[in-house]
Amino acid sequence: MEHLRIVEVKKIRVGDHLLVDGQEYEFRRED
């Protein structure tokens, strides 16, 4: 399984956007 962490949209660079608790987040891959 891939290791994923949720980061704030303000810090987003790559990844899939996702809606969490009414706020926009993304899952970011930890290589």
mmCIF file of C-alpha atoms in Angstrom:
data_model
loop_
_atom_site.group_PDB
_atom_site.id
_atom_site.type_symbol
_atom_site.label_atom_id
_atom_site.label_comp_id
_atom_site.label_asym_id
_atom_site.label_seq_id
_atom_site.Cartn_x
_atom_site.Cartn_y
_atom_site.Cartn_z
ATOM 1 C CA MET A 1 0.000 0.000 0.000
ATOM 2 C CA GLU A 2 1.171 3.511 -0.772
ATOM 3 C CA HIS A 3 2.018 5.823 2.072
ATOM 4 C CA LEU A 4 -0.221 8.861 1.806
ATOM 5 C CA ARG A 5 -0.546 12.006 3.833
ATOM 6 C CA ILE A 6 -3.014 14.869 3.658
ATOM 7 C CA VAL A 7 -1.523 18.296 3.089
ATOM 8 C CA GLU A 8 -3.228 21.662 2.947
ATOM 9 C CA VAL A 9 -4.115 22.995 -0.460
ATOM 10 C CA LYS A 10 -1.831 25.951 0.129
ATOM 11 C CA LYS A 11 1.104 23.551 0.181
ATOM 12 C CA ILE A 12 -0.114 21.424 -2.711
ATOM 13 C CA ARG A 13 2.268 20.841 -5.576
ATOM 14 C CA VAL A 14 1.314 17.433 -6.952
ATOM 15 C CA GLY A 15 -1.315 14.821 -6.275
ATOM 16 C CA ASP A 16 -5.039 14.303 -6.462
ATOM 17 C CA HIS A 17 -7.370 16.892 -5.044
ATOM 18 C CA LEU A 18 -9.857 15.643 -2.521
ATOM 19 C CA LEU A 19 -12.660 17.125 -0.487
ATOM 20 C CA VAL A 20 -12.351 16.558 3.265
ATOM 21 C CA ASP A 21 -14.660 18.073 5.873
ATOM 22 C CA GLY A 22 -15.786 20.681 3.340
ATOM 23 C CA GLN A 23 -12.215 21.780 2.684
ATOM 24 C CA GLU A 24 -10.032 21.004 -0.294
ATOM 25 C CA TYR A 25 -7.153 18.652 0.416
ATOM 26 C CA GLU A 26 -5.025 16.301 -1.611
ATOM 27 C CA PHE A 27 -3.335 12.985 -1.035
ATOM 28 C CA ARG A 28 0.369 13.443 -1.532
ATOM 29 C CA ARG A 29 2.676 10.524 -2.213
ATOM 30 C CA GLU A 30 5.654 10.004 0.111
ATOM 31 C CA ASP A 31 8.390 8.425 -1.986
#
